[in-house]
CSV table of C-alpha atoms in Angstrom, one decimal:
chain,number,residue,atom,x,y,z
A,22,MET,CA,-24.4,24.0,5.0
A,23,ARG,CA,-20.7,23.6,4.1
A,24,GLY,CA,-18.3,25.4,1.9
A,25,PRO,CA,-14.7,26.3,2.1
A,26,ASN,CA,-13.8,28.2,5.3
A,27,THR,CA,-13.1,31.9,4.8
A,28,THR,CA,-10.0,31.7,6.9
A,29,VAL,CA,-6.5,30.3,6.7
A,30,MET,CA,-6.3,27.8,9.5
A,31,GLY,CA,-4.6,29.1,12.6
A,32,SER,CA,-4.7,32.8,11.5
A,33,THR,CA,-6.1,35.3,13.8
A,34,ALA,CA,-4.7,38.5,12.4
A,35,SER,CA,-7.6,39.6,10.2
A,36,LYS,CA,-11.3,40.0,10.5
A,37,PRO,CA,-12.2,37.3,7.9
A,38,ALA,CA,-10.0,34.8,9.8
A,39,ALA,CA,-11.9,35.3,13.0
A,40,ARG,CA,-15.2,34.9,11.1
A,41,GLY,CA,-14.1,31.7,9.5
A,42,ASN,CA,-12.8,30.2,12.7
A,43,GLY,CA,-16.2,30.4,14.2
A,44,ASP,CA,-18.5,28.8,11.7
A,45,GLY,CA,-21.2,28.4,14.3
A,46,ALA,CA,-21.0,32.1,15.5
A,47,ARG,CA,-23.6,33.1,13.0
A,48,GLN,CA,-26.2,31.0,14.8
A,49,THR,CA,-27.9,31.7,18.0
A,50,PRO,CA,-27.0,29.5,21.0
A,51,THR,CA,-30.5,27.9,20.7
A,52,ALA,CA,-30.0,27.0,17.1
A,53,ARG,CA,-26.6,25.5,17.8
A,54,ALA,CA,-28.0,23.5,20.6
A,55,THR,CA,-30.9,22.3,18.5
A,56,GLY,CA,-28.5,21.1,15.7
A,57,TYR,CA,-26.2,19.4,18.1
A,58,GLY,CA,-29.1,17.8,19.9
A,59,ALA,CA,-30.4,16.3,16.6
A,60,CYS,CA,-27.0,14.8,15.8
A,61,LEU,CA,-26.6,13.4,19.3
A,62,LEU,CA,-30.1,11.9,19.4
A,63,TYR,CA,-29.4,10.1,16.2
A,64,LEU,CA,-26.1,8.6,17.5
A,65,ILE,CA,-27.8,7.5,20.7
A,66,VAL,CA,-30.7,5.8,18.8
A,67,ASP,CA,-28.6,4.0,16.2
A,68,PHE,CA,-25.5,3.1,18.2
A,69,GLY,CA,-26.7,3.1,21.8
A,70,ARG,CA,-30.0,1.5,20.8
A,71,PRO,CA,-31.9,2.3,24.0
A,72,MET,CA,-35.1,0.7,22.5
A,73,ASP,CA,-33.4,-2.7,22.5
A,74,TRP,CA,-32.6,-2.3,26.2
A,75,ILE,CA,-36.0,-0.8,27.1
A,76,PRO,CA,-38.6,-2.3,24.6
A,77,ALA,CA,-41.3,0.3,25.6
A,78,LEU,CA,-39.2,3.0,23.8
A,79,GLU,CA,-40.0,1.4,20.5
A,80,TYR,CA,-43.4,3.1,20.6
A,81,LEU,CA,-41.8,6.5,20.6
A,82,ARG,CA,-40.3,5.8,17.1
A,83,LEU,CA,-37.1,7.5,18.2
A,84,GLY,CA,-35.4,6.8,14.9
A,85,MET,CA,-38.0,8.7,12.9
A,86,VAL,CA,-37.9,11.6,15.5
A,87,ALA,CA,-34.1,11.8,15.1
A,88,ALA,CA,-34.4,11.7,11.2
A,89,PHE,CA,-37.1,14.4,11.0
A,90,TRP,CA,-35.4,16.6,13.6
A,91,GLY,CA,-32.0,16.3,11.9
A,92,PHE,CA,-33.4,17.1,8.4
A,93,ALA,CA,-35.3,20.1,9.7
A,94,ALA,CA,-32.2,21.4,11.5
A,95,SER,CA,-30.1,20.9,8.4
A,96,ILE,CA,-32.4,22.7,6.0
A,97,SER,CA,-33.0,25.6,8.4
A,98,SER,CA,-29.2,26.1,8.9
A,99,ARG,CA,-27.3,28.3,6.4
A,100,LYS,CA,-23.9,27.6,7.9
A,101,ARG,CA,-22.2,26.0,4.9
A,102,PRO,CA,-23.0,24.3,1.6
A,103,ILE,CA,-23.3,20.5,1.3
A,104,PRO,CA,-19.9,18.9,1.3
A,105,LYS,CA,-18.6,16.9,-1.7
A,106,PRO,CA,-18.9,13.4,0.0
A,107,MET,CA,-22.6,14.2,0.8
A,108,TRP,CA,-23.2,14.9,-2.9
A,109,TYR,CA,-21.7,11.4,-3.7
A,110,MET,CA,-24.2,10.0,-1.1
A,111,ILE,CA,-27.1,11.8,-2.7
A,112,ALA,CA,-26.0,10.6,-6.2
A,113,PHE,CA,-25.9,7.1,-4.8
A,114,LEU,CA,-29.5,7.6,-3.6
A,115,LEU,CA,-30.5,8.7,-7.1
A,116,ALA,CA,-28.8,5.6,-8.5
A,117,MET,CA,-30.8,3.5,-6.0
A,118,ALA,CA,-34.0,5.3,-7.2
A,119,TRP,CA,-33.2,4.7,-10.8
A,120,GLY,CA,-32.8,1.0,-10.2
A,121,VAL,CA,-36.2,0.6,-8.6
A,122,PRO,CA,-38.2,0.1,-11.9
A,123,TRP,CA,-35.6,-2.3,-13.3
A,124,ALA,CA,-35.4,-4.5,-10.2
A,125,LYS,CA,-36.9,-8.0,-10.2
A,126,ASN,CA,-38.6,-7.2,-6.8
A,127,ASN,CA,-39.6,-3.5,-7.1
A,128,ALA,CA,-41.1,-3.4,-3.6
A,129,TRP,CA,-37.9,-4.5,-1.9
A,130,ALA,CA,-35.8,-2.1,-4.0
A,131,PHE,CA,-38.2,0.8,-3.2
A,132,TRP,CA,-38.3,0.0,0.5
A,133,GLY,CA,-34.5,-0.2,0.6
A,134,PHE,CA,-34.2,3.1,-1.2
A,135,GLU,CA,-36.8,4.8,1.1
A,136,GLU,CA,-35.1,3.6,4.2
A,137,HIS,CA,-31.6,4.7,3.0
A,138,ALA,CA,-32.9,8.1,1.9
A,139,ILE,CA,-34.4,8.8,5.3
A,140,PHE,CA,-31.1,7.7,6.9
A,141,ILE,CA,-28.9,9.8,4.6
A,142,LEU,CA,-31.0,13.0,4.6
A,143,GLY,CA,-32.2,12.9,8.2
A,144,CYS,CA,-29.3,11.4,10.1
A,145,VAL,CA,-26.1,11.6,8.0
A,146,LEU,CA,-26.6,15.0,6.5
A,147,PRO,CA,-26.9,16.8,9.9
A,148,LEU,CA,-23.6,15.2,11.0
A,149,ALA,CA,-21.9,16.6,7.9
A,150,VAL,CA,-23.3,20.2,8.0
A,151,LEU,CA,-24.3,21.1,11.6
A,152,PRO,CA,-21.1,20.9,13.8
A,153,GLY,CA,-19.6,24.4,13.9
A,154,ASN,CA,-16.1,23.8,15.1
A,155,VAL,CA,-13.5,21.2,15.9
A,156,ASP,CA,-14.7,20.8,19.5
A,157,SER,CA,-18.2,20.0,18.2
A,158,VAL,CA,-16.9,17.2,16.0
A,159,ARG,CA,-14.7,15.9,18.8
A,160,LYS,CA,-17.7,15.7,21.1
A,161,LEU,CA,-19.8,13.8,18.5
A,162,MET,CA,-16.9,11.4,17.9
A,163,THR,CA,-16.5,10.9,21.6
A,164,PHE,CA,-20.2,10.1,22.0
A,165,TYR,CA,-20.0,7.7,19.0
A,166,PHE,CA,-17.0,6.0,20.6
A,167,PHE,CA,-18.4,5.6,24.1
A,168,LEU,CA,-21.8,4.4,22.8
A,169,HIS,CA,-20.0,1.2,21.9
A,170,VAL,CA,-19.2,0.4,25.5
A,171,PRO,CA,-22.7,-0.9,26.2
A,172,MET,CA,-22.5,-2.8,22.9
A,173,ALA,CA,-19.4,-4.6,24.2
A,174,ILE,CA,-21.0,-5.2,27.6
A,175,HIS,CA,-24.0,-6.8,25.9
A,176,GLY,CA,-21.8,-9.1,24.0
A,177,LEU,CA,-20.0,-10.1,27.2
A,178,MET,CA,-23.4,-10.7,28.9
A,179,TYR,CA,-25.1,-12.6,26.1
A,180,GLU,CA,-22.6,-14.9,24.4
A,181,GLY,CA,-21.2,-12.4,21.9
A,182,THR,CA,-24.5,-11.1,20.5
A,183,GLY,CA,-25.5,-7.4,20.1
A,184,ALA,CA,-28.5,-5.7,21.5
A,185,GLY,CA,-30.5,-5.7,18.3
A,186,GLY,CA,-31.1,-4.1,14.9
A,187,TRP,CA,-28.0,-4.0,12.7
A,188,ILE,CA,-25.7,-5.2,15.5
A,189,ALA,CA,-27.7,-8.2,16.7
A,190,ASP,CA,-25.4,-10.8,15.1
A,191,GLU,CA,-22.0,-11.7,16.6
A,192,ASN,CA,-20.2,-10.8,13.4
A,193,ASP,CA,-22.0,-7.5,13.2
A,194,LEU,CA,-21.1,-6.7,16.8
A,195,ALA,CA,-17.4,-7.4,16.1
A,196,LEU,CA,-17.6,-5.2,13.0
A,197,GLY,CA,-19.0,-2.3,15.0
A,198,LEU,CA,-16.5,-2.6,17.8
A,199,ASN,CA,-13.5,-2.8,15.4
A,200,ALA,CA,-14.6,0.5,13.8
A,201,ALA,CA,-15.0,2.2,17.2
A,202,LEU,CA,-11.6,0.9,18.3
A,203,GLY,CA,-9.9,2.8,15.5
A,204,VAL,CA,-11.7,6.0,16.4
A,205,GLY,CA,-10.9,5.5,20.1
A,206,MET,CA,-7.1,5.1,19.6
A,207,TYR,CA,-6.8,8.6,18.1
A,208,LEU,CA,-9.2,10.1,20.6
A,209,ALA,CA,-6.8,8.9,23.3
A,210,MET,CA,-3.9,10.4,21.4
A,211,GLU,CA,-5.7,13.7,21.0
A,212,ALA,CA,-6.9,13.9,24.6
A,213,GLN,CA,-5.5,16.7,26.7
A,214,SER,CA,-5.8,15.1,30.1
A,215,ALA,CA,-4.4,11.9,31.5
A,216,GLY,CA,-7.8,11.0,33.1
A,217,ARG,CA,-9.6,11.3,29.8
A,218,ARG,CA,-7.0,9.3,28.0
A,219,PHE,CA,-7.2,6.5,30.7
A,220,LEU,CA,-11.0,6.4,30.4
A,221,ILE,CA,-10.8,6.0,26.6
A,222,LEU,CA,-8.1,3.3,26.8
A,223,ALA,CA,-10.0,1.4,29.5
A,224,SER,CA,-13.1,1.5,27.3
A,225,MET,CA,-11.1,0.2,24.4
A,226,ALA,CA,-10.0,-2.7,26.6
A,227,VAL,CA,-13.6,-3.5,27.2
A,228,MET,CA,-14.3,-3.4,23.5
A,229,VAL,CA,-11.5,-5.8,22.7
A,230,THR,CA,-13.0,-8.3,25.2
A,231,GLY,CA,-16.3,-7.6,23.5
A,232,VAL,CA,-14.8,-8.7,20.1
A,233,VAL,CA,-13.4,-11.8,21.9
A,234,SER,CA,-16.9,-12.6,23.2
A,235,THR,CA,-18.2,-12.8,19.6
A,236,ILE,CA,-15.9,-15.6,18.7
A,237,SER,CA,-15.9,-14.1,15.2
A,238,ARG,CA,-13.2,-15.1,12.7
A,239,GLY,CA,-13.9,-12.0,10.6
A,240,GLY,CA,-13.9,-9.9,13.8
A,241,PHE,CA,-10.4,-11.3,14.7
A,242,VAL,CA,-9.1,-10.5,11.2
A,243,GLY,CA,-10.5,-7.0,11.4
A,244,LEU,CA,-9.0,-6.5,14.8
A,245,ALA,CA,-5.6,-7.8,13.8
A,246,THR,CA,-5.6,-5.7,10.6
A,247,MET,CA,-6.6,-2.6,12.7
A,248,GLY,CA,-3.6,-3.2,15.0
A,249,ALA,CA,-1.2,-3.5,12.1
A,250,TYR,CA,-2.7,-0.4,10.5
A,251,LEU,CA,-2.3,1.7,13.7
A,252,VAL,CA,1.3,0.6,14.1
A,253,VAL,CA,2.4,1.2,10.5
A,254,PHE,CA,0.5,4.3,9.6
A,255,SER,CA,0.0,6.2,12.9
A,256,PRO,CA,1.5,9.7,13.1
A,257,LYS,CA,2.6,8.6,16.6
A,258,ARG,CA,3.9,5.1,16.0
A,259,GLY,CA,5.5,4.6,19.3
A,260,VAL,CA,2.3,5.4,21.2
A,261,ALA,CA,0.3,3.2,18.8
A,262,LEU,CA,2.7,0.3,19.2
A,263,ALA,CA,2.6,0.5,23.0
A,264,ALA,CA,-1.3,0.6,23.0
A,265,VAL,CA,-1.6,-2.2,20.5
A,266,ALA,CA,0.8,-4.3,22.6
A,267,GLY,CA,-1.3,-3.7,25.7
A,268,PHE,CA,-4.5,-4.7,23.9
A,269,ALA,CA,-2.8,-7.8,22.6
A,270,ILE,CA,-2.1,-8.7,26.2
A,271,VAL,CA,-5.8,-8.2,27.0
A,272,LEU,CA,-6.7,-10.4,24.1
A,273,VAL,CA,-4.4,-13.2,25.3
A,274,LEU,CA,-5.7,-13.0,28.8
A,275,PHE,CA,-9.4,-13.0,28.0
A,276,ALA,CA,-9.6,-15.2,24.8
A,277,GLY,CA,-10.3,-18.8,25.8
A,278,PRO,CA,-9.6,-22.0,23.9
A,279,THR,CA,-12.9,-21.7,22.0
A,280,PHE,CA,-11.9,-18.4,20.6
A,281,TRP,CA,-8.4,-19.6,19.5
A,282,HIS,CA,-9.9,-22.8,18.1
A,283,GLU,CA,-12.2,-20.7,15.9
A,284,VAL,CA,-9.4,-18.5,14.8
A,285,ASP,CA,-7.3,-21.5,13.9
A,286,SER,CA,-10.1,-22.8,11.8
A,287,ILE,CA,-9.4,-19.9,9.3
A,288,LYS,CA,-6.8,-22.3,7.8
A,289,THR,CA,-9.6,-24.7,6.7
A,290,ALA,CA,-12.2,-22.1,6.0
A,291,ASP,CA,-12.3,-23.0,2.3
A,292,GLN,CA,-13.4,-26.6,3.0
A,293,VAL,CA,-16.9,-27.7,2.1
A,294,GLY,CA,-19.3,-27.3,5.1
A,295,ASP,CA,-17.4,-24.4,6.6
A,296,THR,CA,-19.1,-21.0,6.7
A,297,GLY,CA,-16.0,-19.6,4.9
A,298,GLU,CA,-16.6,-21.9,2.0
A,299,GLU,CA,-20.2,-20.8,1.9
A,300,ARG,CA,-19.1,-17.2,1.7
A,301,LEU,CA,-16.7,-17.9,-1.1
A,302,TYR,CA,-19.5,-19.7,-2.9
A,303,TYR,CA,-21.9,-16.7,-2.6
A,304,TRP,CA,-19.2,-14.3,-3.5
A,305,GLY,CA,-18.8,-16.2,-6.8
A,306,LEU,CA,-22.5,-16.0,-7.4
A,307,GLY,CA,-22.5,-12.3,-6.7
A,308,TRP,CA,-19.6,-11.8,-9.2
A,309,LYS,CA,-21.6,-13.6,-11.9
A,310,MET,CA,-24.6,-11.4,-11.0
A,311,PHE,CA,-22.5,-8.3,-11.4
A,312,LEU,CA,-21.1,-9.4,-14.8
A,313,ASP,CA,-24.7,-9.9,-16.0
A,314,ASN,CA,-25.8,-6.4,-14.6
A,315,PRO,CA,-22.5,-4.3,-14.7
A,316,VAL,CA,-23.9,-0.8,-15.0
A,317,ILE,CA,-26.6,-0.3,-12.4
A,318,GLY,CA,-26.8,-3.8,-10.8
A,319,VAL,CA,-29.9,-5.7,-9.9
A,320,GLY,CA,-31.3,-3.1,-7.5
A,321,THR,CA,-31.3,-2.4,-3.8
A,322,ARG,CA,-31.8,-5.5,-1.6
A,323,ASN,CA,-32.3,-7.7,-4.7
A,324,PHE,CA,-29.2,-9.9,-4.3
A,325,PRO,CA,-31.3,-12.4,-2.3
A,326,ILE,CA,-34.0,-12.3,-4.9
A,327,GLN,CA,-31.8,-12.9,-7.9
A,328,VAL,CA,-29.1,-15.1,-6.5
A,329,TYR,CA,-31.0,-18.4,-7.2
A,330,MET,CA,-30.5,-17.8,-10.9
A,331,TYR,CA,-26.8,-18.4,-10.5
A,332,GLU,CA,-26.8,-21.2,-7.9
A,333,ASP,CA,-24.9,-24.5,-8.4
A,334,LYS,CA,-27.4,-27.1,-9.6
A,335,ARG,CA,-25.7,-29.9,-7.7
A,336,ARG,CA,-25.8,-28.0,-4.4
A,337,ALA,CA,-29.5,-27.1,-5.1
A,338,GLN,CA,-30.3,-30.7,-5.7
A,339,ASN,CA,-28.8,-31.5,-2.3
A,340,GLY,CA,-31.1,-28.9,-0.6
A,341,ASP,CA,-28.6,-26.0,-0.5
A,342,HIS,CA,-30.7,-23.4,-2.2
A,343,ALA,CA,-29.4,-19.9,-2.7
A,344,TRP,CA,-32.7,-17.9,-2.8
A,345,GLY,CA,-33.0,-15.5,0.1
A,346,ARG,CA,-29.3,-15.7,1.0
A,347,ALA,CA,-27.1,-12.6,1.4
A,348,ALA,CA,-23.8,-11.9,-0.3
A,349,HIS,CA,-21.9,-11.8,3.1
A,350,SER,CA,-19.6,-9.1,1.7
A,351,PHE,CA,-19.8,-5.3,1.4
A,352,PRO,CA,-18.0,-5.1,-1.9
A,353,ILE,CA,-19.9,-8.0,-3.5
A,354,THR,CA,-23.2,-6.6,-2.4
A,355,LEU,CA,-22.2,-3.2,-3.7
A,356,LEU,CA,-21.1,-4.5,-7.1
A,357,ALA,CA,-24.1,-6.9,-7.6
A,358,GLU,CA,-26.9,-4.5,-6.4
A,359,HIS,CA,-25.5,-1.2,-7.7
A,360,GLY,CA,-23.0,-2.0,-10.5
A,361,LEU,CA,-20.3,0.2,-11.6
A,362,VAL,CA,-22.3,3.4,-11.1
A,363,GLY,CA,-22.9,2.8,-7.4
A,364,THR,CA,-19.4,1.3,-6.8
A,365,SER,CA,-17.8,4.3,-8.5
A,366,LEU,CA,-19.7,6.7,-6.2
A,367,VAL,CA,-18.7,4.9,-3.1
A,368,LEU,CA,-15.1,4.8,-4.2
A,369,LEU,CA,-15.1,8.5,-4.9
A,370,MET,CA,-16.6,9.2,-1.5
A,371,LEU,CA,-13.8,7.1,0.2
A,372,GLY,CA,-11.2,8.6,-2.0
A,373,TRP,CA,-12.2,12.1,-0.9
A,374,VAL,CA,-11.7,11.0,2.7
A,375,VAL,CA,-8.2,9.8,1.9
A,376,LYS,CA,-7.3,13.1,0.1
A,377,ALA,CA,-8.8,15.2,2.9
A,378,HIS,CA,-6.9,13.2,5.5
A,379,ARG,CA,-3.6,13.8,3.8
A,380,ARG,CA,-4.4,17.5,3.7
A,381,LEU,CA,-5.0,17.5,7.5
A,382,LEU,CA,-1.8,15.7,8.2
A,383,ARG,CA,0.1,18.0,5.9
A,384,ALA,CA,-1.3,21.1,7.7
A,385,TRP,CA,-0.2,19.7,11.0
A,386,LYS,CA,3.3,18.9,9.7
A,387,GLU,CA,3.6,22.5,8.5
A,388,ALA,CA,2.7,23.9,11.9
A,389,PRO,CA,3.4,21.1,14.5
A,390,THR,CA,2.8,23.4,17.5
A,391,ASP,CA,-0.6,24.5,16.4
A,392,PRO,CA,-3.1,22.8,18.8
A,393,ARG,CA,-6.0,23.1,16.4
A,394,ARG,CA,-4.1,21.5,13.5
A,395,ARG,CA,-2.9,18.7,15.9
A,396,SER,CA,-6.5,18.0,17.0
A,397,SER,CA,-7.9,18.1,13.4
A,398,ALA,CA,-5.2,15.7,12.2
A,399,LEU,CA,-5.6,13.2,15.0
A,400,LEU,CA,-9.4,13.2,14.9
A,401,GLY,CA,-9.2,12.7,11.1
A,402,SER,CA,-6.8,9.9,11.6
A,403,GLY,CA,-9.3,8.3,14.0
A,404,ILE,CA,-12.1,8.4,11.5
A,405,VAL,CA,-9.8,6.9,8.8
A,406,ALA,CA,-8.8,4.1,11.2
A,407,GLY,CA,-12.4,3.5,12.0
A,408,LEU,CA,-13.1,3.2,8.3
A,409,VAL,CA,-10.2,0.7,7.9
A,410,GLY,CA,-11.6,-1.4,10.7
A,411,PHE,CA,-15.0,-1.3,9.1
A,412,MET,CA,-13.9,-2.1,5.6
A,413,VAL,CA,-11.7,-5.0,6.5
A,414,SER,CA,-14.4,-6.6,8.7
A,415,SER,CA,-17.0,-5.8,6.0
A,416,ILE,CA,-15.3,-8.1,3.5
A,417,PHE,CA,-17.1,-10.9,5.2
A,418,LEU,CA,-20.5,-9.2,5.9
A,419,SER,CA,-23.4,-7.7,3.9
A,420,SER,CA,-22.9,-4.3,5.7
A,421,LEU,CA,-23.4,-1.9,2.8
A,422,TYR,CA,-26.5,-0.3,4.4
A,423,TYR,CA,-25.1,-0.3,8.0
A,424,PRO,CA,-24.7,3.2,9.3
A,425,ILE,CA,-21.0,3.1,10.2
A,426,VAL,CA,-19.3,4.0,6.9
A,427,TRP,CA,-21.8,6.8,6.1
A,428,VAL,CA,-21.6,8.3,9.6
A,429,LEU,CA,-17.8,8.3,9.7
A,430,VAL,CA,-17.6,9.9,6.3
A,431,ALA,CA,-20.1,12.6,7.4
A,432,LEU,CA,-18.1,13.3,10.5
A,433,PHE,CA,-14.9,13.7,8.4
A,434,ALA,CA,-16.8,16.1,6.1
A,435,SER,CA,-17.6,18.3,9.1
A,436,LEU,CA,-14.1,18.1,10.5
A,437,ASP,CA,-12.6,19.1,7.1
A,438,ALA,CA,-15.0,22.1,6.9
A,439,VAL,CA,-14.3,23.5,10.3
A,440,SER,CA,-10.5,22.8,10.1
A,441,GLY,CA,-10.1,25.2,7.2
A,442,THR,CA,-7.4,23.2,5.4
A,443,GLU,CA,-9.4,23.0,2.2
A,444,ARG,CA,-9.4,26.8,2.0
A,445,GLU,CA,-5.7,26.9,2.7
A,446,SER,CA,-5.1,24.6,-0.3
A,447,GLU,CA,-7.1,26.9,-2.5
A,448,LEU,CA,-5.3,30.0,-1.4
A,449,ALA,CA,-1.9,28.3,-1.9
A,450,ALA,CA,-2.9,27.2,-5.4
A,451,ALA,CA,-4.0,30.7,-6.2
A,452,SER,CA,-0.9,32.4,-4.9
């Protein structure tokens, strides 16, 4: 498990540098393949969702197999200590556990904690500690990206809906595709061959049409914000601008009148009867819930249980009851269910990613011809772009427990460890 690399990135002059540059060298090929297989199986199960395409696979309990395999591979590996963002996730789990006795519905709080604990320890932890080099992280990111192609195809085939699970809803499908598009843009920039770059860009075009098929206003907002982010903040702005312009053309060609009518309705989303107005209403209820429970919140999955206490009496008298309704927002769910403690931990986790990303970009700027630094910086930029796409789209969805944010942060933790820039910063500070 992860700790600072023992090498200055790019150095090959000394024995310690060679050792640090091959984190996975201390493992046998079988052990490396076992760890990589655990990570790959998890991504296939949660993002490819083969059991939703072939229902008989449900009986194999592939999700539990992936979780137990990943946990076993993680604890049997002594590659590097647990990275800082994983400690934030583990602390978040402890906060979830602490909230169980205080929750109004203890069973739902416990089940939510149990499910998230299995996910973090069995599926996310392996992604953070098992990849042994930049190429391994690149491969996992590539699998993550391409697994969204069948998602998009399902949306095109079935009126914008996802295959099942956490991506069954149209808005959820758009959310997942937006995050993958951010990752894909930088995978294309980092690609060494024209054929690979073309395949990635073509897959991105399919994903853009998949977002269109959802007719999701939140999906469109996330897509538009992603495009703006790529153009403004990309280390290769010219390339990003050309790509975004191309995808904008795809959007115009494939988006029909129904899509544009839905997008245009954003202007009246705050009117009574619109789903946008309903979201604003539940956000307000969630804020009141947070103010009443500011430290640890009401407990995991307890927003739908507690929300009736804050509902508008006039709406309730007209049959619009709040019990059982979701917050329809990542930040509101986080604040209401986990209070300032959980919110602080998530912000610390995301803040770590921002800091590590700057370190990767700075290392590339210091040695622009170093191919390893270039790859690390671009891959890290892809993960950050994916997080931007997710977080913007998540303003409108109760997606706190979806796998995307946790998976992308874990991949960044691995990338940071195998890139060696953290160790460089420590050496520079000590000198």
